[in-house]
Amino acid sequence: MSERIPVLRIGDVLLVSVQFDLEDQTVLNLQEDLAEQIVAKSARGVVIDISALEIVDSFVGRMLATVAAISRVLDARTVVVGMRPAVAITLVELGLSLGGVSTALDLEKGLAKLRRPIGSASQ
Amino acid sequence: MSERIPVLRIGDVLLVSVQFDLEDQTVLNLQEDLAEQIVAKSARGVVIDISALEIVDSFVGRMLATVAAISRVLDARTVVVGMRPAVAITLVELGLSLGGVSTALDLEKGLAKLRRPIGSASQ
Protein backbone atom coordinates (compact mmCIF):
# COMPACT_ATOMS: atom_id res chain seq x y z
CA MET A 1 0.00 0.00 0.00
CA SER A 2 1.26 3.42 -0.90
CA GLU A 3 1.95 5.80 1.95
CA ARG A 4 1.06 8.77 -0.19
CA ILE A 5 -2.44 9.50 -1.39
CA PRO A 6 -2.28 11.00 -4.88
CA VAL A 7 -3.31 14.63 -5.23
CA LEU A 8 -5.05 15.12 -8.58
CA ARG A 9 -5.74 18.44 -10.23
CA ILE A 10 -8.77 19.70 -12.16
CA GLY A 11 -8.15 23.27 -13.20
CA ASP A 12 -7.47 25.22 -10.03
CA VAL A 13 -8.99 22.59 -7.76
CA LEU A 14 -7.07 19.75 -6.12
CA LEU A 15 -8.79 16.41 -5.62
CA VAL A 16 -8.00 13.75 -3.06
CA SER A 17 -9.79 10.40 -2.90
CA VAL A 18 -9.33 8.79 0.51
CA GLN A 19 -9.73 5.05 0.06
CA PHE A 20 -8.33 3.35 3.10
CA ASP A 21 -7.87 3.81 6.81
CA LEU A 22 -5.23 6.45 7.29
CA GLU A 23 -2.13 6.10 9.40
CA ASP A 24 -0.41 9.03 11.07
CA GLN A 25 2.37 9.24 8.50
CA THR A 26 -0.05 9.08 5.56
CA VAL A 27 -2.00 11.99 7.01
CA LEU A 28 1.18 14.03 7.52
CA ASN A 29 2.29 13.25 3.95
CA LEU A 30 -1.11 14.26 2.61
CA GLN A 31 -1.13 17.57 4.49
CA GLU A 32 2.39 18.31 3.23
CA ASP A 33 1.56 17.33 -0.39
CA LEU A 34 -1.63 19.38 -0.36
CA ALA A 35 0.06 22.48 1.06
CA GLU A 36 2.84 22.20 -1.54
CA GLN A 37 0.41 21.66 -4.41
CA ILE A 38 -1.88 24.51 -3.36
CA VAL A 39 1.08 26.87 -3.58
CA ALA A 40 2.69 25.30 -6.67
CA LYS A 41 -0.54 25.21 -8.70
CA SER A 42 -2.16 28.33 -7.23
CA ALA A 43 -5.11 26.14 -6.31
CA ARG A 44 -8.27 27.85 -5.12
CA GLY A 45 -9.95 24.79 -3.73
CA VAL A 46 -9.49 21.28 -2.36
CA VAL A 47 -12.06 18.50 -2.67
CA ILE A 48 -11.67 15.46 -0.43
CA ASP A 49 -13.77 12.45 -1.40
CA ILE A 50 -14.50 10.09 1.49
CA SER A 51 -17.11 7.92 -0.25
CA ALA A 52 -14.92 4.85 0.29
CA LEU A 53 -14.76 5.34 4.06
CA GLU A 54 -17.16 3.27 6.12
CA ILE A 55 -15.95 4.79 9.35
CA VAL A 56 -15.03 8.40 10.09
CA ASP A 57 -13.75 8.62 13.63
CA SER A 58 -12.29 11.55 15.54
CA PHE A 59 -8.87 10.91 13.95
CA VAL A 60 -10.23 11.31 10.42
CA GLY A 61 -12.45 14.19 11.55
CA ARG A 62 -9.40 16.00 12.92
CA MET A 63 -7.49 15.31 9.69
CA LEU A 64 -10.28 16.86 7.64
CA ALA A 65 -10.41 19.90 9.92
CA THR A 66 -6.62 20.32 9.76
CA VAL A 67 -6.55 20.08 5.96
CA ALA A 68 -9.33 22.67 5.80
CA ALA A 69 -7.39 24.95 8.13
CA ILE A 70 -4.14 24.60 6.14
CA SER A 71 -6.02 25.34 2.92
CA ARG A 72 -7.64 28.40 4.47
CA VAL A 73 -4.27 29.80 5.51
CA LEU A 74 -3.14 29.35 1.90
CA ASP A 75 -6.28 31.08 0.59
CA ALA A 76 -7.96 27.91 -0.70
CA ARG A 77 -11.28 26.42 0.34
CA THR A 78 -11.93 22.79 1.22
CA VAL A 79 -15.05 20.75 0.55
CA VAL A 80 -15.51 17.20 1.82
CA VAL A 81 -17.69 15.13 -0.54
CA GLY A 82 -19.20 11.65 -0.68
CA MET A 83 -20.01 11.14 2.98
CA ARG A 84 -22.15 8.04 3.46
CA PRO A 85 -25.44 8.48 5.34
CA ALA A 86 -24.32 6.01 8.01
CA VAL A 87 -21.09 7.97 8.49
CA ALA A 88 -23.06 11.17 9.03
CA ILE A 89 -25.21 9.46 11.67
CA THR A 90 -22.17 8.06 13.48
CA LEU A 91 -20.38 11.41 13.39
CA VAL A 92 -23.27 13.17 15.08
CA GLU A 93 -23.69 10.35 17.59
CA LEU A 94 -19.99 10.72 18.43
CA GLY A 95 -20.51 14.44 18.91
CA LEU A 96 -18.26 15.26 15.93
CA SER A 97 -19.91 17.91 13.81
CA LEU A 98 -16.97 18.64 11.48
CA GLY A 99 -17.19 22.30 12.38
CA GLY A 100 -15.40 24.52 9.91
CA VAL A 101 -15.44 21.83 7.23
CA SER A 102 -17.66 22.47 4.24
CA THR A 103 -19.42 19.45 2.70
CA ALA A 104 -21.24 18.50 -0.50
CA LEU A 105 -22.97 15.32 -1.55
CA ASP A 106 -20.69 14.40 -4.43
CA LEU A 107 -17.68 15.58 -6.42
CA GLU A 108 -19.74 17.55 -8.87
CA LYS A 109 -21.67 19.41 -6.18
CA GLY A 110 -18.38 20.03 -4.38
CA LEU A 111 -16.81 21.57 -7.49
CA ALA A 112 -19.91 23.72 -7.97
CA LYS A 113 -19.67 24.88 -4.36
CA LEU A 114 -16.05 25.95 -4.89
CA ARG A 115 -17.08 27.95 -7.95
CA ARG A 116 -19.57 29.99 -5.93
CA PRO A 117 -18.28 33.08 -4.15
CA ILE A 118 -17.71 32.73 -0.41
CA GLY A 119 -20.68 33.89 1.62
CA SER A 120 -23.31 33.14 -1.03
CA ALA A 121 -26.57 31.61 0.17
CA SER A 122 -25.84 27.91 0.57
CA GLN A 123 -22.15 28.16 1.47
CA MET B 1 -9.10 -1.53 3.29
CA SER B 2 -12.12 -1.11 1.10
CA GLU B 3 -12.71 -3.72 -1.58
CA ARG B 4 -14.39 -1.19 -3.81
CA ILE B 5 -12.55 1.66 -5.45
CA PRO B 6 -14.81 4.71 -5.57
CA VAL B 7 -15.95 5.85 -9.00
CA LEU B 8 -16.20 9.64 -9.06
CA ARG B 9 -17.98 11.69 -11.68
CA ILE B 10 -17.02 14.97 -13.35
CA GLY B 11 -19.71 15.88 -15.87
CA ASP B 12 -19.94 12.97 -18.28
CA VAL B 13 -16.55 11.54 -17.31
CA LEU B 14 -15.97 8.93 -14.61
CA LEU B 15 -12.78 9.08 -12.58
CA VAL B 16 -11.05 6.24 -10.77
CA SER B 17 -7.93 6.70 -8.65
CA VAL B 18 -6.12 3.39 -8.16
CA GLN B 19 -4.13 3.66 -4.95
CA PHE B 20 -3.14 0.19 -3.89
CA ASP B 21 -2.28 -3.19 -5.28
CA LEU B 22 -5.44 -4.70 -6.67
CA GLU B 23 -6.80 -8.09 -5.81
CA ASP B 24 -8.94 -10.15 -8.18
CA GLN B 25 -12.21 -9.30 -6.43
CA THR B 26 -11.41 -5.58 -6.33
CA VAL B 27 -10.80 -5.60 -10.08
CA LEU B 28 -14.06 -7.44 -10.73
CA ASN B 29 -15.94 -4.99 -8.49
CA LEU B 30 -14.35 -2.05 -10.29
CA GLN B 31 -15.25 -3.37 -13.74
CA GLU B 32 -18.82 -3.97 -12.57
CA ASP B 33 -19.13 -0.54 -10.93
CA LEU B 34 -17.69 1.21 -13.97
CA ALA B 35 -19.97 -0.59 -16.42
CA GLU B 36 -23.00 0.24 -14.26
CA GLN B 37 -22.00 3.89 -13.85
CA ILE B 38 -21.23 4.37 -17.56
CA VAL B 39 -24.78 3.28 -18.34
CA ALA B 40 -26.46 5.01 -15.37
CA LYS B 41 -24.72 8.36 -15.93
CA SER B 42 -24.47 8.17 -19.73
CA ALA B 43 -20.74 8.67 -19.31
CA ARG B 44 -18.66 9.37 -22.41
CA GLY B 45 -15.29 8.74 -20.86
CA VAL B 46 -13.37 7.02 -18.08
CA VAL B 47 -10.13 8.34 -16.59
CA ILE B 48 -8.03 5.94 -14.52
CA ASP B 49 -5.30 7.56 -12.46
CA ILE B 50 -2.40 5.24 -11.64
CA SER B 51 0.01 7.84 -10.24
CA ALA B 52 0.07 6.02 -6.90
CA LEU B 53 1.19 2.74 -8.46
CA GLU B 54 4.89 1.99 -8.27
CA ILE B 55 4.47 -1.28 -10.13
CA VAL B 56 2.27 -2.05 -13.11
CA ASP B 57 2.57 -5.73 -13.92
CA SER B 58 0.74 -7.85 -16.47
CA PHE B 59 -2.21 -8.24 -14.05
CA VAL B 60 -2.75 -4.49 -13.83
CA GLY B 61 -2.04 -4.10 -17.53
CA ARG B 62 -4.74 -6.65 -18.31
CA MET B 63 -7.15 -4.88 -15.94
CA LEU B 64 -6.60 -1.59 -17.75
CA ALA B 65 -7.11 -3.22 -21.13
CA THR B 66 -10.30 -4.95 -19.95
CA VAL B 67 -11.74 -1.73 -18.51
CA ALA B 68 -10.95 0.03 -21.80
CA ALA B 69 -12.67 -2.77 -23.74
CA ILE B 70 -15.77 -2.71 -21.51
CA SER B 71 -15.98 1.09 -21.88
CA ARG B 72 -15.63 0.82 -25.64
CA VAL B 73 -18.51 -1.64 -25.86
CA LEU B 74 -20.58 0.86 -23.87
CA ASP B 75 -19.55 3.72 -26.19
CA ALA B 76 -17.19 5.39 -23.72
CA ARG B 77 -13.47 6.03 -24.08
CA THR B 78 -10.81 5.28 -21.47
CA VAL B 79 -7.67 7.26 -20.74
CA VAL B 80 -5.04 6.09 -18.25
CA VAL B 81 -3.26 9.01 -16.58
CA GLY B 82 -0.41 9.61 -14.15
CA MET B 83 1.91 6.81 -15.17
CA ARG B 84 5.31 7.21 -13.51
CA PRO B 85 8.35 7.28 -15.80
CA ALA B 86 9.81 4.20 -14.07
CA VAL B 87 6.54 2.34 -14.62
CA ALA B 88 6.65 3.14 -18.35
CA ILE B 89 10.20 1.79 -18.56
CA THR B 90 9.30 -1.40 -16.71
CA LEU B 91 6.21 -1.93 -18.85
CA VAL B 92 8.20 -1.80 -22.06
CA GLU B 93 10.93 -3.99 -20.58
CA LEU B 94 8.25 -6.53 -19.71
CA GLY B 95 6.98 -6.36 -23.27
CA LEU B 96 3.66 -4.86 -22.14
CA SER B 97 2.74 -1.99 -24.42
CA LEU B 98 -0.81 -1.40 -23.13
CA GLY B 99 -2.11 -1.77 -26.68
CA GLY B 100 -5.58 -0.32 -27.07
CA VAL B 101 -5.25 1.78 -23.93
CA SER B 102 -5.05 5.53 -24.41
CA THR B 103 -2.79 7.46 -22.02
CA ALA B 104 -2.18 11.04 -20.92
CA LEU B 105 0.32 12.56 -18.52
CA ASP B 106 -2.13 13.82 -15.92
CA LEU B 107 -5.82 14.12 -15.13
CA GLU B 108 -6.19 17.45 -16.87
CA LYS B 109 -4.57 16.25 -20.08
CA GLY B 110 -6.70 13.11 -19.88
CA LEU B 111 -9.90 15.13 -19.60
CA ALA B 112 -8.77 17.27 -22.54
CA LYS B 113 -8.11 14.15 -24.59
CA LEU B 114 -11.63 12.89 -23.92
CA ARG B 115 -13.05 16.21 -25.07
CA ARG B 116 -11.35 15.89 -28.48
CA PRO B 117 -13.18 13.97 -31.19
CA ILE B 118 -11.95 10.45 -31.86
CA GLY B 119 -9.44 10.30 -34.67
CA SER B 120 -8.10 13.82 -34.22
CA ALA B 121 -4.35 14.29 -34.55
CA SER B 122 -2.94 13.26 -31.20
CA GLN B 123 -5.60 10.74 -30.19
Coordinates of C-alpha atoms in Angstrom, one line a residue:
Chain A
M1 CA 0.0 0.0 0.0
S2 CA 1.3 3.4 -0.9
E3 CA 2.0 5.8 1.9
R4 CA 1.1 8.8 -0.2
I5 CA -2.4 9.5 -1.4
P6 CA -2.3 11.0 -4.9
V7 CA -3.3 14.6 -5.2
L8 CA -5.0 15.1 -8.6
R9 CA -5.7 18.4 -10.2
I10 CA -8.8 19.7 -12.2
G11 CA -8.2 23.3 -13.2
D12 CA -7.5 25.2 -10.0
V13 CA -9.0 22.6 -7.8
L14 CA -7.1 19.8 -6.1
L15 CA -8.8 16.4 -5.6
V16 CA -8.0 13.8 -3.1
S17 CA -9.8 10.4 -2.9
V18 CA -9.3 8.8 0.5
Q19 CA -9.7 5.1 0.1
F20 CA -8.3 3.3 3.1
D21 CA -7.9 3.8 6.8
L22 CA -5.2 6.4 7.3
E23 CA -2.1 6.1 9.4
D24 CA -0.4 9.0 11.1
Q25 CA 2.4 9.2 8.5
T26 CA 0.0 9.1 5.6
V27 CA -2.0 12.0 7.0
L28 CA 1.2 14.0 7.5
N29 CA 2.3 13.3 3.9
L30 CA -1.1 14.3 2.6
Q31 CA -1.1 17.6 4.5
E32 CA 2.4 18.3 3.2
D33 CA 1.6 17.3 -0.4
L34 CA -1.6 19.4 -0.4
A35 CA 0.1 22.5 1.1
E36 CA 2.8 22.2 -1.5
Q37 CA 0.4 21.7 -4.4
I38 CA -1.9 24.5 -3.4
V39 CA 1.1 26.9 -3.6
A40 CA 2.7 25.3 -6.7
K41 CA -0.5 25.2 -8.7
S42 CA -2.2 28.3 -7.2
A43 CA -5.1 26.1 -6.3
R44 CA -8.3 27.8 -5.1
G45 CA -10.0 24.8 -3.7
V46 CA -9.5 21.3 -2.4
V47 CA -12.1 18.5 -2.7
I48 CA -11.7 15.5 -0.4
D49 CA -13.8 12.5 -1.4
I50 CA -14.5 10.1 1.5
S51 CA -17.1 7.9 -0.2
A52 CA -14.9 4.8 0.3
L53 CA -14.8 5.3 4.1
E54 CA -17.2 3.3 6.1
I55 CA -15.9 4.8 9.4
V56 CA -15.0 8.4 10.1
D57 CA -13.8 8.6 13.6
S58 CA -12.3 11.5 15.5
F59 CA -8.9 10.9 13.9
V60 CA -10.2 11.3 10.4
G61 CA -12.4 14.2 11.6
R62 CA -9.4 16.0 12.9
M63 CA -7.5 15.3 9.7
L64 CA -10.3 16.9 7.6
A65 CA -10.4 19.9 9.9
T66 CA -6.6 20.3 9.8
V67 CA -6.5 20.1 6.0
A68 CA -9.3 22.7 5.8
A69 CA -7.4 25.0 8.1
I70 CA -4.1 24.6 6.1
S71 CA -6.0 25.3 2.9
R72 CA -7.6 28.4 4.5
V73 CA -4.3 29.8 5.5
L74 CA -3.1 29.3 1.9
D75 CA -6.3 31.1 0.6
A76 CA -8.0 27.9 -0.7
R77 CA -11.3 26.4 0.3
T78 CA -11.9 22.8 1.2
V79 CA -15.1 20.8 0.5
V80 CA -15.5 17.2 1.8
V81 CA -17.7 15.1 -0.5
G82 CA -19.2 11.7 -0.7
M83 CA -20.0 11.1 3.0
R84 CA -22.1 8.0 3.5
P85 CA -25.4 8.5 5.3
A86 CA -24.3 6.0 8.0
V87 CA -21.1 8.0 8.5
A88 CA -23.1 11.2 9.0
I89 CA -25.2 9.5 11.7
T90 CA -22.2 8.1 13.5
L91 CA -20.4 11.4 13.4
V92 CA -23.3 13.2 15.1
E93 CA -23.7 10.4 17.6
L94 CA -20.0 10.7 18.4
G95 CA -20.5 14.4 18.9
L96 CA -18.3 15.3 15.9
S97 CA -19.9 17.9 13.8
L98 CA -17.0 18.6 11.5
G99 CA -17.2 22.3 12.4
G100 CA -15.4 24.5 9.9
V101 CA -15.4 21.8 7.2
S102 CA -17.7 22.5 4.2
T103 CA -19.4 19.5 2.7
A104 CA -21.2 18.5 -0.5
L105 CA -23.0 15.3 -1.6
D106 CA -20.7 14.4 -4.4
L107 CA -17.7 15.6 -6.4
E108 CA -19.7 17.6 -8.9
K109 CA -21.7 19.4 -6.2
G110 CA -18.4 20.0 -4.4
L111 CA -16.8 21.6 -7.5
A112 CA -19.9 23.7 -8.0
K113 CA -19.7 24.9 -4.4
L114 CA -16.1 26.0 -4.9
R115 CA -17.1 27.9 -7.9
R116 CA -19.6 30.0 -5.9
P117 CA -18.3 33.1 -4.1
I118 CA -17.7 32.7 -0.4
G119 CA -20.7 33.9 1.6
S120 CA -23.3 33.1 -1.0
A121 CA -26.6 31.6 0.2
S122 CA -25.8 27.9 0.6
Q123 CA -22.2 28.2 1.5
Chain B
M1 CA -9.1 -1.5 3.3
S2 CA -12.1 -1.1 1.1
E3 CA -12.7 -3.7 -1.6
R4 CA -14.4 -1.2 -3.8
I5 CA -12.5 1.7 -5.5
P6 CA -14.8 4.7 -5.6
V7 CA -16.0 5.8 -9.0
L8 CA -16.2 9.6 -9.1
R9 CA -18.0 11.7 -11.7
I10 CA -17.0 15.0 -13.3
G11 CA -19.7 15.9 -15.9
D12 CA -19.9 13.0 -18.3
V13 CA -16.6 11.5 -17.3
L14 CA -16.0 8.9 -14.6
L15 CA -12.8 9.1 -12.6
V16 CA -11.0 6.2 -10.8
S17 CA -7.9 6.7 -8.6
V18 CA -6.1 3.4 -8.2
Q19 CA -4.1 3.7 -5.0
F20 CA -3.1 0.2 -3.9
D21 CA -2.3 -3.2 -5.3
L22 CA -5.4 -4.7 -6.7
E23 CA -6.8 -8.1 -5.8
D24 CA -8.9 -10.1 -8.2
Q25 CA -12.2 -9.3 -6.4
T26 CA -11.4 -5.6 -6.3
V27 CA -10.8 -5.6 -10.1
L28 CA -14.1 -7.4 -10.7
N29 CA -15.9 -5.0 -8.5
L30 CA -14.3 -2.1 -10.3
Q31 CA -15.3 -3.4 -13.7
E32 CA -18.8 -4.0 -12.6
D33 CA -19.1 -0.5 -10.9
L34 CA -17.7 1.2 -14.0
A35 CA -20.0 -0.6 -16.4
E36 CA -23.0 0.2 -14.3
Q37 CA -22.0 3.9 -13.8
I38 CA -21.2 4.4 -17.6
V39 CA -24.8 3.3 -18.3
A40 CA -26.5 5.0 -15.4
K41 CA -24.7 8.4 -15.9
S42 CA -24.5 8.2 -19.7
A43 CA -20.7 8.7 -19.3
R44 CA -18.7 9.4 -22.4
G45 CA -15.3 8.7 -20.9
V46 CA -13.4 7.0 -18.1
V47 CA -10.1 8.3 -16.6
I48 CA -8.0 5.9 -14.5
D49 CA -5.3 7.6 -12.5
I50 CA -2.4 5.2 -11.6
S51 CA 0.0 7.8 -10.2
A52 CA 0.1 6.0 -6.9
L53 CA 1.2 2.7 -8.5
E54 CA 4.9 2.0 -8.3
I55 CA 4.5 -1.3 -10.1
V56 CA 2.3 -2.1 -13.1
D57 CA 2.6 -5.7 -13.9
S58 CA 0.7 -7.8 -16.5
F59 CA -2.2 -8.2 -14.1
V60 CA -2.8 -4.5 -13.8
G61 CA -2.0 -4.1 -17.5
R62 CA -4.7 -6.7 -18.3
M63 CA -7.2 -4.9 -15.9
L64 CA -6.6 -1.6 -17.8
A65 CA -7.1 -3.2 -21.1
T66 CA -10.3 -4.9 -19.9
V67 CA -11.7 -1.7 -18.5
A68 CA -10.9 0.0 -21.8
A69 CA -12.7 -2.8 -23.7
I70 CA -15.8 -2.7 -21.5
S71 CA -16.0 1.1 -21.9
R72 CA -15.6 0.8 -25.6
V73 CA -18.5 -1.6 -25.9
L74 CA -20.6 0.9 -23.9
D75 CA -19.5 3.7 -26.2
A76 CA -17.2 5.4 -23.7
R77 CA -13.5 6.0 -24.1
T78 CA -10.8 5.3 -21.5
V79 CA -7.7 7.3 -20.7
V80 CA -5.0 6.1 -18.3
V81 CA -3.3 9.0 -16.6
G82 CA -0.4 9.6 -14.2
M83 CA 1.9 6.8 -15.2
R84 CA 5.3 7.2 -13.5
P85 CA 8.4 7.3 -15.8
A86 CA 9.8 4.2 -14.1
V87 CA 6.5 2.3 -14.6
A88 CA 6.6 3.1 -18.3
I89 CA 10.2 1.8 -18.6
T90 CA 9.3 -1.4 -16.7
L91 CA 6.2 -1.9 -18.9
V92 CA 8.2 -1.8 -22.1
E93 CA 10.9 -4.0 -20.6
L94 CA 8.2 -6.5 -19.7
G95 CA 7.0 -6.4 -23.3
L96 CA 3.7 -4.9 -22.1
S97 CA 2.7 -2.0 -24.4
L98 CA -0.8 -1.4 -23.1
G99 CA -2.1 -1.8 -26.7
G100 CA -5.6 -0.3 -27.1
V101 CA -5.2 1.8 -23.9
S102 CA -5.0 5.5 -24.4
T103 CA -2.8 7.5 -22.0
A104 CA -2.2 11.0 -20.9
L105 CA 0.3 12.6 -18.5
D106 CA -2.1 13.8 -15.9
L107 CA -5.8 14.1 -15.1
E108 CA -6.2 17.4 -16.9
K109 CA -4.6 16.2 -20.1
G110 CA -6.7 13.1 -19.9
L111 CA -9.9 15.1 -19.6
A112 CA -8.8 17.3 -22.5
K113 CA -8.1 14.1 -24.6
L114 CA -11.6 12.9 -23.9
R115 CA -13.1 16.2 -25.1
R116 CA -11.4 15.9 -28.5
P117 CA -13.2 14.0 -31.2
I118 CA -12.0 10.5 -31.9
G119 CA -9.4 10.3 -34.7
S120 CA -8.1 13.8 -34.2
A121 CA -4.3 14.3 -34.5
S122 CA -2.9 13.3 -31.2
Q123 CA -5.6 10.7 -30.2

